[in-house]
XYZ file of C-alpha atoms in Angstrom:
256
model
C -0.090 -0.190 -0.208
C 1.386 3.563 -1.027
C 1.946 6.019 1.541
C -0.488 8.236 0.675
C -3.502 5.549 0.991
C -1.661 4.861 4.271
C -2.302 8.317 5.016
C -5.892 8.395 4.149
C -6.854 5.211 5.965
C -5.010 6.882 8.933
C -7.305 9.608 9.181
C -9.981 7.013 9.895
C -9.355 3.630 10.121
C -7.937 2.015 13.570
C -8.473 -1.422 12.175
C -6.113 -0.509 9.322
C -3.509 1.381 11.739
C -2.889 -2.116 13.710
C -2.266 -3.628 10.769
C 0.456 -1.514 10.049
C 2.665 -2.414 12.848
C 3.949 -5.393 10.449
C 5.091 -2.992 8.065
C 9.297 -2.610 6.940
C 10.248 0.363 9.323
C 11.953 2.123 6.495
C 8.590 2.457 5.045
C 7.443 4.152 8.864
C 10.282 6.055 9.281
C 9.370 7.819 5.469
C 5.407 8.194 6.555
C 6.997 10.017 9.792
C 9.120 12.733 7.455
C 5.660 12.814 5.261
C 3.488 13.778 8.002
C 6.011 16.369 9.246
C 6.326 17.984 5.720
C 2.320 18.405 5.631
C 2.801 19.557 9.115
C 5.194 22.594 8.634
C 3.041 23.982 4.851
C 0.794 26.134 7.088
C 4.097 27.745 8.887
C 5.922 27.978 5.264
C 2.804 29.630 3.786
C 2.375 32.302 6.337
C 5.774 33.211 6.636
C 6.407 33.333 3.124
C 3.268 35.855 2.931
C 4.686 37.919 5.565
C 7.842 38.357 5.001
C 7.040 39.588 2.159
C 4.546 41.376 2.878
C 7.309 43.124 5.437
C 9.848 43.852 3.007
C 7.278 45.311 0.480
C 5.196 47.092 2.880
C 8.123 48.223 5.543
C 10.403 49.434 3.272
C 7.217 52.079 1.988
C 6.513 52.934 5.884
C 9.963 53.403 6.948
C 10.454 55.975 4.600
C 7.875 57.175 4.343
C 5.714 56.620 7.553
C 7.513 56.716 10.282
C 9.512 59.691 11.880
C 13.378 60.201 11.735
C 15.024 58.471 14.069
C 18.157 56.351 15.402
C 18.941 53.278 17.014
C 22.303 54.033 19.291
C 23.787 52.113 22.546
C 20.631 49.676 22.356
C 17.842 52.371 21.943
C 15.418 53.489 20.124
C 15.492 57.408 20.117
C 13.058 59.803 18.066
C 11.029 62.995 18.281
C 7.272 61.461 19.012
C 5.742 61.774 22.730
C 3.782 58.335 21.585
C 3.473 55.507 20.076
C 2.580 55.540 16.582
C 0.401 52.450 14.955
C 0.418 51.618 11.244
C -2.072 49.191 10.382
C -1.557 47.903 6.532
C -3.399 44.845 4.905
C -2.028 42.013 6.612
C 0.607 43.536 9.064
C 0.519 46.364 11.553
C 3.588 48.315 12.509
C 4.375 49.757 15.785
C 6.753 52.541 16.598
C 7.490 53.001 20.099
C 10.164 55.135 21.014
C 8.846 56.380 24.805
C 8.858 52.891 25.980
C 5.389 53.028 26.377
C 4.334 49.714 25.429
C 5.758 46.691 26.897
C 7.485 43.632 24.989
C 4.287 41.463 26.768
C 1.889 44.003 25.499
C 3.052 43.287 21.528
C 3.107 39.827 22.046
C -0.922 39.257 22.670
C -0.727 40.765 19.042
C -0.972 39.079 15.365
C 1.016 39.817 12.629
C 3.124 42.845 14.332
C 6.305 44.111 14.132
C 7.187 46.599 16.687
C 9.994 49.120 17.301
C 9.676 49.360 20.825
C 12.462 51.051 23.292
C 14.774 48.528 23.302
C 14.457 46.076 21.041
C 12.661 44.710 17.775
C 9.628 42.211 18.569
C 7.740 40.436 15.645
C 4.709 38.131 16.178
C 3.213 36.175 13.130
C 0.081 34.193 13.033
C -0.284 31.213 15.664
C 1.113 33.591 18.349
C 4.821 32.791 17.078
C 6.954 35.431 18.731
C 10.699 36.733 17.805
C 12.076 39.680 19.657
C 15.923 41.167 19.182
C 17.590 43.631 20.949
C 19.034 46.293 20.187
C 22.551 46.001 21.124
C 22.947 42.921 19.014
C 21.643 44.976 15.834
C 23.846 47.760 16.567
C 23.772 51.384 15.286
C 20.556 51.770 12.274
C 18.575 54.202 10.998
C 15.530 55.309 8.557
C 17.958 55.055 6.019
C 20.110 52.371 6.841
C 16.419 49.825 7.332
C 15.767 50.910 3.710
C 19.343 50.218 2.656
C 18.161 46.613 4.548
C 15.129 46.221 3.064
C 16.444 46.794 -0.665
C 19.067 43.789 -0.391
C 16.400 41.637 1.048
C 14.570 41.613 -1.618
C 16.717 40.403 -4.173
C 17.684 37.168 -1.269
C 14.404 36.299 -0.260
C 13.926 33.457 -2.578
C 17.345 32.135 -1.160
C 16.556 32.905 2.938
C 12.810 31.182 2.793
C 14.013 27.866 1.386
C 17.211 27.751 4.031
C 14.351 28.731 6.565
C 11.913 25.667 5.467
C 15.125 23.181 5.761
C 16.312 24.344 9.090
C 12.247 24.063 10.499
C 11.297 21.242 8.878
C 14.361 19.645 10.102
C 14.045 20.850 14.124
C 10.305 19.478 13.311
C 10.889 16.285 12.312
C 13.134 15.591 15.233
C 10.966 16.770 17.477
C 7.900 14.041 16.107
C 10.586 11.383 16.290
C 10.897 12.087 20.185
C 7.123 12.861 19.957
C 6.855 9.034 18.547
C 9.074 7.304 20.670
C 7.307 8.648 24.043
C 4.194 7.872 23.511
C 5.159 3.899 22.071
C 5.635 3.351 25.664
C 2.063 4.712 26.362
C 1.142 2.396 23.834
C 2.785 -0.526 25.159
C 0.896 0.134 28.583
C -2.549 0.551 27.260
C -1.785 -2.948 25.034
C -1.322 -4.765 28.757
C -4.146 -2.876 30.296
C -6.408 -4.233 27.005
C -4.027 -7.689 27.208
C -2.421 -7.311 23.638
C 0.626 -8.859 22.570
C 2.661 -5.359 21.598
C 6.440 -5.038 21.068
C 8.235 -1.789 21.426
C 8.747 -1.340 17.352
C 5.065 -2.451 16.659
C 4.227 -0.034 18.734
C 6.318 2.989 17.283
C 5.048 2.137 13.987
C 1.524 2.184 15.374
C 2.082 5.664 17.242
C 3.363 7.019 13.964
C 0.246 7.002 12.124
C -2.486 7.694 15.124
C 0.024 10.999 14.524
C -1.849 11.327 11.497
C -5.303 12.792 12.454
C -4.122 15.015 14.850
C -1.121 16.746 12.506
C -4.126 16.959 9.687
C -6.500 18.573 11.964
C -4.141 21.469 13.212
C -2.790 21.973 9.917
C -6.194 23.042 8.859
C -6.264 25.148 11.656
C -3.232 26.576 11.282
C -4.108 27.522 7.806
C -7.187 28.993 9.114
C -5.594 31.015 11.574
C -7.103 29.464 14.853
C -5.401 28.945 17.953
C -6.746 26.763 20.575
C -5.862 27.820 24.153
C -4.689 23.985 25.060
C -3.310 23.089 21.830
C -0.680 20.729 23.321
C -3.317 18.825 25.426
C -5.413 18.462 22.932
C -2.649 16.918 20.537
C -2.171 14.446 22.775
C -6.129 13.716 23.275
C -6.503 12.972 19.812
C -3.429 11.068 19.433
C -3.997 8.561 22.920
C -8.101 8.302 21.692
C -6.630 6.688 17.738
C -3.872 4.749 19.706
C -6.917 3.148 22.148
C -9.214 2.432 18.623
C -5.505 0.921 17.232
C -4.549 -1.348 20.058
C -8.829 -2.691 20.729
C -8.167 -3.923 16.845
C -5.346 -6.480 17.632
C -6.665 -9.822 17.951
C -6.332 -11.315 22.046
C -3.594 -14.078 22.292
C -5.201 -17.235 22.683
C -5.223 -19.107 25.762
C -4.539 -22.619 25.933
C -6.642 -24.920 27.392
């Protein structure tokens, strides 16, 4: 059976998942890489769109809408007496050289680039936040940032694939670790239901039990819907699929 057919059946058929426990480990590993690839698609898409918006709109905002400013000795300085908010179609720019807005306040927003008193804060879809201290950036002004955007426009199609490879590698590593840990839970469930299951078979079953949860959260991330208890819901879905799949394993026959 092809990986794509296994992918479809793993969404709804615990009986088929239970049968996959006997397949070769190489095919299961390949399936995990395929599953992790699917899981990072929303991030890469939103990251790419956001990066393009930052480059295209950021240059215009810095050059035409922000007041003259400079960053020196780790601080943002300008003549503004209150924070300035500039809303674009997909990104909101916040400029605050007064120190009024805190990093925590900026992190609660989505798709925001905030030039704060002492750091740059970037938030994207899914409550992903990155902050950069000005001490690591060095001295900058309107003119140097505009020049940076001009240089970044040519390199953006090189940067995005590199980010994808790094992120995909990280997510894949976490995915394999997650399967390894949940496999012990599968062994526990098998013991509770008096099913014969060794660790290598539990690992294979666990890999396919992650399919429904992965697809569900991939769709939610595409739609930019954030769940407050994302981690616990993920664990719950995987555990339910493991429970249903292990129940499909035939019980050992008892000799009289």
